[in-house]
Short mmCIF file of C-alpha atoms in Angstrom, two decimals:
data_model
loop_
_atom_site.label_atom_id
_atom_site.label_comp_id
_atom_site.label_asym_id
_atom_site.label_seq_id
_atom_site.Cartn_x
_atom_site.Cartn_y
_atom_site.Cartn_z
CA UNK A 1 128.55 114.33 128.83
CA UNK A 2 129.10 117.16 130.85
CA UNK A 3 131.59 120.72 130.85
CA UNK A 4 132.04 122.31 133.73
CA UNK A 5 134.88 124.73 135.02
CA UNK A 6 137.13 123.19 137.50
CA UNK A 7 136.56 124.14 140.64
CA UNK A 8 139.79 124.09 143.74
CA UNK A 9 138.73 120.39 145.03
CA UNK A 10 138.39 118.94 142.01
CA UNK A 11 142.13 118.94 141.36
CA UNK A 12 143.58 116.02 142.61
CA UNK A 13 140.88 114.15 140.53
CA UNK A 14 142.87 115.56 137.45
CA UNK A 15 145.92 113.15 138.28
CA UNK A 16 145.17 110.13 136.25
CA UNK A 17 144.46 112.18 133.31
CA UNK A 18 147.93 114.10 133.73
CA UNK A 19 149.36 110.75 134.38
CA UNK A 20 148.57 109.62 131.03
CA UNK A 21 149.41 112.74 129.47
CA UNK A 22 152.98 112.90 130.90
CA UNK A 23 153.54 109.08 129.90
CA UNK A 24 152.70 109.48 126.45
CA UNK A 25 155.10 112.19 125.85
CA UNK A 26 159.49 112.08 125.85
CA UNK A 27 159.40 115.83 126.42
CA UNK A 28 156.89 115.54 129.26
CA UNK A 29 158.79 114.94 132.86
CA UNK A 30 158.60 113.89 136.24
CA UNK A 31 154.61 114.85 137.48
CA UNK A 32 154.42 116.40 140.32
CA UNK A 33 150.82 116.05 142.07
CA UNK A 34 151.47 118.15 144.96
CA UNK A 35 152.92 121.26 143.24
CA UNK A 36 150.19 120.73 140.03
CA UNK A 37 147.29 121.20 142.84
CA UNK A 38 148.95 123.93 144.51
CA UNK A 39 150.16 125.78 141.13
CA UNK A 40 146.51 125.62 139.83
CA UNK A 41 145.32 126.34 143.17
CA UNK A 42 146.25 129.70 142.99
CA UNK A 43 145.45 130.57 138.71
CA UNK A 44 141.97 128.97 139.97
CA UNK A 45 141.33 131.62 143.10
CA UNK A 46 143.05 133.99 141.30
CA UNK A 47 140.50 134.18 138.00
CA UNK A 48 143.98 134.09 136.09
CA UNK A 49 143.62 130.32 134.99
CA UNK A 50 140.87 128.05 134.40
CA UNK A 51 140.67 123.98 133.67
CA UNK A 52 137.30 123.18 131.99
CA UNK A 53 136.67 119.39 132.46
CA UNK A 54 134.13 116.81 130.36
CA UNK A 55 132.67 114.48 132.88
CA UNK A 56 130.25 111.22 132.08
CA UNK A 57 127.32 110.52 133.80
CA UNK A 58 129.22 109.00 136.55
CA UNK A 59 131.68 111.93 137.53
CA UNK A 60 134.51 110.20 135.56
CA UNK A 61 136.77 112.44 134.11
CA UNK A 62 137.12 112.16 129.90
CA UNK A 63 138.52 115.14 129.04
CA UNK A 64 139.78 118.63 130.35
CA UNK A 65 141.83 121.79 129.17
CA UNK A 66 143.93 123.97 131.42
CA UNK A 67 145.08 127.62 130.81
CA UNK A 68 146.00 130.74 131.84
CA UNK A 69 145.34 134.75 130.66
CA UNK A 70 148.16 137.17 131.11
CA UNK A 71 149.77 140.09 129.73
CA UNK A 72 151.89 140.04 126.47
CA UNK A 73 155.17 141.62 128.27
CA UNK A 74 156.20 143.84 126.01
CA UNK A 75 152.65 145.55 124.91
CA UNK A 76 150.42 144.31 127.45
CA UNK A 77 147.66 142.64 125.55
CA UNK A 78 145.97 140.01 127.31
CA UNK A 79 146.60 135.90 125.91
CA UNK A 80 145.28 133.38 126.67
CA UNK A 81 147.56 129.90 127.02
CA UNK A 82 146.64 126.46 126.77
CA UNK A 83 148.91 124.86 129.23
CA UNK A 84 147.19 121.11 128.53
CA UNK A 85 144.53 119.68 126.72
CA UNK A 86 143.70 115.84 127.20
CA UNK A 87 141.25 113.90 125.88
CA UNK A 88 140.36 110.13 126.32
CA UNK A 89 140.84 108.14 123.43
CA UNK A 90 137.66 107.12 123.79
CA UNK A 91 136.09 110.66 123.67
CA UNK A 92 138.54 112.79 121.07
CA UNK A 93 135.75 113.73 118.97
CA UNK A 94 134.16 115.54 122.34
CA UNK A 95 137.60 117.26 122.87
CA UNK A 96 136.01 119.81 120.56
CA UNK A 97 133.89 121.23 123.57
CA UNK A 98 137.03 122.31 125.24
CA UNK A 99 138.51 123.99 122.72
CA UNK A 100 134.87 126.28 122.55
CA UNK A 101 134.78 126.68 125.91
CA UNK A 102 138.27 127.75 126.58
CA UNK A 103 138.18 130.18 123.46
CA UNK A 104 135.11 131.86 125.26
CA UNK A 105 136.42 131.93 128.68
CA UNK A 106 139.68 134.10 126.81
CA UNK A 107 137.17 136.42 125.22
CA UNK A 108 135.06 137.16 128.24
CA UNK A 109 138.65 137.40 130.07
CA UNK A 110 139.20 140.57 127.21
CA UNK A 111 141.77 138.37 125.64
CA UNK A 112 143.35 139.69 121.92
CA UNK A 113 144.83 136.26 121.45
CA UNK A 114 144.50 132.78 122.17
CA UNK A 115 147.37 130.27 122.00
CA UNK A 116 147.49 126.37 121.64
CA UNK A 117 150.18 124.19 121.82
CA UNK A 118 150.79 120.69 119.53
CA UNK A 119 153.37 118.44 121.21
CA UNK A 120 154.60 116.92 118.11
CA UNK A 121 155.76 113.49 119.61
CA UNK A 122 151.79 112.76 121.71
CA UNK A 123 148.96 114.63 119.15
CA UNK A 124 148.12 113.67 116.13
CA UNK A 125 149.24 114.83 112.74
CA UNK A 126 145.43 115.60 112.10
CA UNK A 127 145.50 118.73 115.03
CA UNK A 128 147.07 120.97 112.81
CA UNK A 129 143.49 120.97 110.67
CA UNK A 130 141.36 121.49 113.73
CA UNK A 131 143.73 124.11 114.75
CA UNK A 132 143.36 125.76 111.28
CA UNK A 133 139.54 125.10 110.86
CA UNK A 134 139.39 126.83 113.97
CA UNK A 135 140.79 129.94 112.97
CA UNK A 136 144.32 129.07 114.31
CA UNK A 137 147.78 129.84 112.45
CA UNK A 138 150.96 128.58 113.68
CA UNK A 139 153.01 131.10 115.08
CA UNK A 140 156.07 129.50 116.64
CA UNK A 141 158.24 126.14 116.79
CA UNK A 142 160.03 125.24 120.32
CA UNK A 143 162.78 123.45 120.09
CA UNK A 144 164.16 121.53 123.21
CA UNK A 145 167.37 119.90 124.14
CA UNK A 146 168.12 117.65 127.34
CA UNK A 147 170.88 119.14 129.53
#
């Protein structure tokens, strides 16, 4: 098993993975290839996102987290945002090497704060403790309605 940092031609590779995320999810809609290579496209060249991938021996694509560092509007402080984290089934237990990795790409960014996301309908009941073993507290609820 393998991490590495996405690099630019790597991202269409990502699309099976997304695929699978975006099916598994009601609040998840309507992937869009073309504008996911192009949005990360320019986080990547810009240093302002990363996507940090876990590859098998072969190449093949088990896991990988995506997120960005910006500026907290109102006081500036840099955060970092997971934007997705995905996991085989086969290889959840590995997810864990994302999670490190992204949490030190944020501090060598300068980051004050890291923030993670739990879609309540795709990951299970269990992330809360990994999130809280890791340090994390929850911090907000997002509430969605279809218009």
């Amino acid at each position: 098993m393998r991490l590495r940092e996405t690099r630019v031609e790597d991202l269409p590779k990502l699309e099976t993975c997304a695929r699978e995320f975006y099916t598994a999810s009601r609040f998840l809609k309507d992937f869009d290839p073309e504008r996911f290579v192009s949005m990360w496209t320019g986080l990547l060249d810009s240093g302002a996102g990363v996507i940090l991938l876990l590859e098998d021996e072969t190449g093949e694509i088990d896991g990988t987290l995506g997120g960005v560092v910006y500026p907290e509007p109102y006081s500036g402080t840099l955060i970092a945002t997971e934007f997705f984290w995905f996991v085989k089934q086969a290889r959840r237990g590995e997810g864990l090497k994302l999670l490190r990795a992204f949490e030190a790409w944020a501090r060598a960014k300068g980051c004050a704060q890291i923030r993670m996301a739990h879609l309540v309908d795709v990951m299970p009941a269990k992330l809360e403790k990994v999130y809280r073993r890791f340090g994390y507290t929850p911090a907000e609820v997002l509430y969605v309605k279809e218009i």
